[in-house]
XYZ file of N, CA and C in Angstrom:
198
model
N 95.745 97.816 84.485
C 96.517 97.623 85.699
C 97.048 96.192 85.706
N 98.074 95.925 85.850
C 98.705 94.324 86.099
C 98.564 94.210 87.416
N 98.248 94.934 88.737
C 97.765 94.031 89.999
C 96.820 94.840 90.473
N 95.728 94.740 91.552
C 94.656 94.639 92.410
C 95.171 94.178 93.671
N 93.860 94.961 94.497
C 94.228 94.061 95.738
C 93.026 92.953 95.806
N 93.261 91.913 96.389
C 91.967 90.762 96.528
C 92.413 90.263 97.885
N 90.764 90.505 98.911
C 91.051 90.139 99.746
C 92.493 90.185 101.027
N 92.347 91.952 100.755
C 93.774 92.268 101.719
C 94.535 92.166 101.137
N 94.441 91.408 99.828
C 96.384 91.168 99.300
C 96.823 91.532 97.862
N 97.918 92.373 97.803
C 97.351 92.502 96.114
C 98.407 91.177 95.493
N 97.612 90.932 94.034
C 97.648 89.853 93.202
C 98.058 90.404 91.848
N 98.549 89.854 90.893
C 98.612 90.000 89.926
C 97.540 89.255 89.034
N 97.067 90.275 87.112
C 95.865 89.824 86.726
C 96.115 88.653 86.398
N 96.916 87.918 86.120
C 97.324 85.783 85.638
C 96.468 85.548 86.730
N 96.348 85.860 88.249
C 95.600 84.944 89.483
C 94.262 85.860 89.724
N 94.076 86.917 89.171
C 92.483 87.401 88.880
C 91.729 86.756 87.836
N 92.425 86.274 86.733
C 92.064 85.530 85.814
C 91.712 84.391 86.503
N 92.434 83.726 87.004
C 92.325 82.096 87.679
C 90.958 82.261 88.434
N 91.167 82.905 89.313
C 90.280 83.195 90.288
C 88.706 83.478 90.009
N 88.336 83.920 88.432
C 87.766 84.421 88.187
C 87.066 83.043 87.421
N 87.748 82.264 86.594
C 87.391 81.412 85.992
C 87.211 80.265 87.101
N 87.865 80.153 88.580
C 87.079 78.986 89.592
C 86.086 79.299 90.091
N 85.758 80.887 89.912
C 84.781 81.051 91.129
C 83.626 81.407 90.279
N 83.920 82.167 89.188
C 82.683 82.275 87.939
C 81.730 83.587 87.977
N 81.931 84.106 88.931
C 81.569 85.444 89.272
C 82.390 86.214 89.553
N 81.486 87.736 89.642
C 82.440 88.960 89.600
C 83.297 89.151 90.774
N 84.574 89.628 91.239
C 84.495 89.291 92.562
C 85.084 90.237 93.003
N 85.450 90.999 94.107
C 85.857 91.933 94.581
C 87.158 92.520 94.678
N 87.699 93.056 93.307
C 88.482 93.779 93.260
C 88.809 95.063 93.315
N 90.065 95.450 93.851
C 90.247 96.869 94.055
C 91.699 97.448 93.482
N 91.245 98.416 92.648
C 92.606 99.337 92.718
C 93.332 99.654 93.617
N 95.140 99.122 93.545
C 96.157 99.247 94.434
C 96.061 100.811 94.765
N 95.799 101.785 93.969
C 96.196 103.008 94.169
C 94.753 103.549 94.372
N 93.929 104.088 94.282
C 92.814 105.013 94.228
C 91.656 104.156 95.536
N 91.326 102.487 95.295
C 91.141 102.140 95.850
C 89.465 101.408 95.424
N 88.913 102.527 93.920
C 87.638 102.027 93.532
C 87.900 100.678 93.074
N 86.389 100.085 92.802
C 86.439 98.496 92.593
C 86.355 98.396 90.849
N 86.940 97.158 90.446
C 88.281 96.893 88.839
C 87.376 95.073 89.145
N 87.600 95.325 87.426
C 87.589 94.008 87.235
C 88.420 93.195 86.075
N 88.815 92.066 86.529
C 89.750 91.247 85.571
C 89.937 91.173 84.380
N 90.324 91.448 83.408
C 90.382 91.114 82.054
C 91.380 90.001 81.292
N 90.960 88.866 80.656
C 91.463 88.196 80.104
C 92.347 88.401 79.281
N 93.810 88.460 78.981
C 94.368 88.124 77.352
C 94.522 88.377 76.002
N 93.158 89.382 75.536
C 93.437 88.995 74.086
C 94.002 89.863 72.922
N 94.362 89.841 71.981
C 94.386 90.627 70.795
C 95.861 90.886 71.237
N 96.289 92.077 71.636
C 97.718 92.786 71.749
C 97.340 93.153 73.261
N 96.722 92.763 73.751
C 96.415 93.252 75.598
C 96.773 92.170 76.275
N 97.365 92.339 77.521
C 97.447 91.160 78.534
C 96.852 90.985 79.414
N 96.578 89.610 80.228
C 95.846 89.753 81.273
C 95.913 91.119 81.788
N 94.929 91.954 82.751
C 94.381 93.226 83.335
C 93.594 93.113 84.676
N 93.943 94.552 85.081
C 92.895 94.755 85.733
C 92.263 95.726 85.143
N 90.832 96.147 84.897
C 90.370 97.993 84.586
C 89.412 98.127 85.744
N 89.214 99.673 85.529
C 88.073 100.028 86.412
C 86.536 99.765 86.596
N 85.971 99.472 87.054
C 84.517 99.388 86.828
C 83.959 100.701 86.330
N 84.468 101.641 87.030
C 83.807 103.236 86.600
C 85.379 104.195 86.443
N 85.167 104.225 85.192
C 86.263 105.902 85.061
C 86.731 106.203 86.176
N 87.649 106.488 86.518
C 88.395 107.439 87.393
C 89.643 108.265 87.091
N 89.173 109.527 86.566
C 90.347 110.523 85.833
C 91.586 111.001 86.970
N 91.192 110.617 88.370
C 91.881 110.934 89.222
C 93.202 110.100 89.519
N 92.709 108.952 88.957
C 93.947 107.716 89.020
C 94.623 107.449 88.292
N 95.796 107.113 89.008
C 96.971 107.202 87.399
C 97.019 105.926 86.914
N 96.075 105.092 87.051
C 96.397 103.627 86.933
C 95.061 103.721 85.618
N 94.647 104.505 85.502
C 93.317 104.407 84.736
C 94.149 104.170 83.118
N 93.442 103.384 82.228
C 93.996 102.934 80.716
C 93.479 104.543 80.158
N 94.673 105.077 79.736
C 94.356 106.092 78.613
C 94.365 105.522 77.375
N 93.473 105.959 76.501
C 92.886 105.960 74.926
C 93.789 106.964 74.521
């Protein structure tokens, strides 16, 4: 996912990243669409900053298919 909502507002993952590296813990993100809680992913290899799910959700279209 490239945005979340944080705190009422959704964000894109560049300021989940930030956010993640000032505050140093996990922190409460949510899928724009479905609504379960996602967490940030950094950058690397051929991936870009992210959001993913904490738990599977086949119901959401935002979920990373393999």
């Amino acid at each position: 996912m490239k945005q979340a909502r944080f705190q009422g507002r959704i964000i894109d993952a560049s300021e989940g990243v930030d956010l993640k590296d000032r505050n140093g813990a996990q922190l409460d993100f949510q899928c724009i669409e479905c609504g379960e809680a996602a967490r940030v992913e950094r950058a690397g290899g051929h991936m870009p900053d992210r959001f993913e799910h904490l738990e599977r959700n086949d119901h959401c279209s935002l979920v990373h298919h393999q």
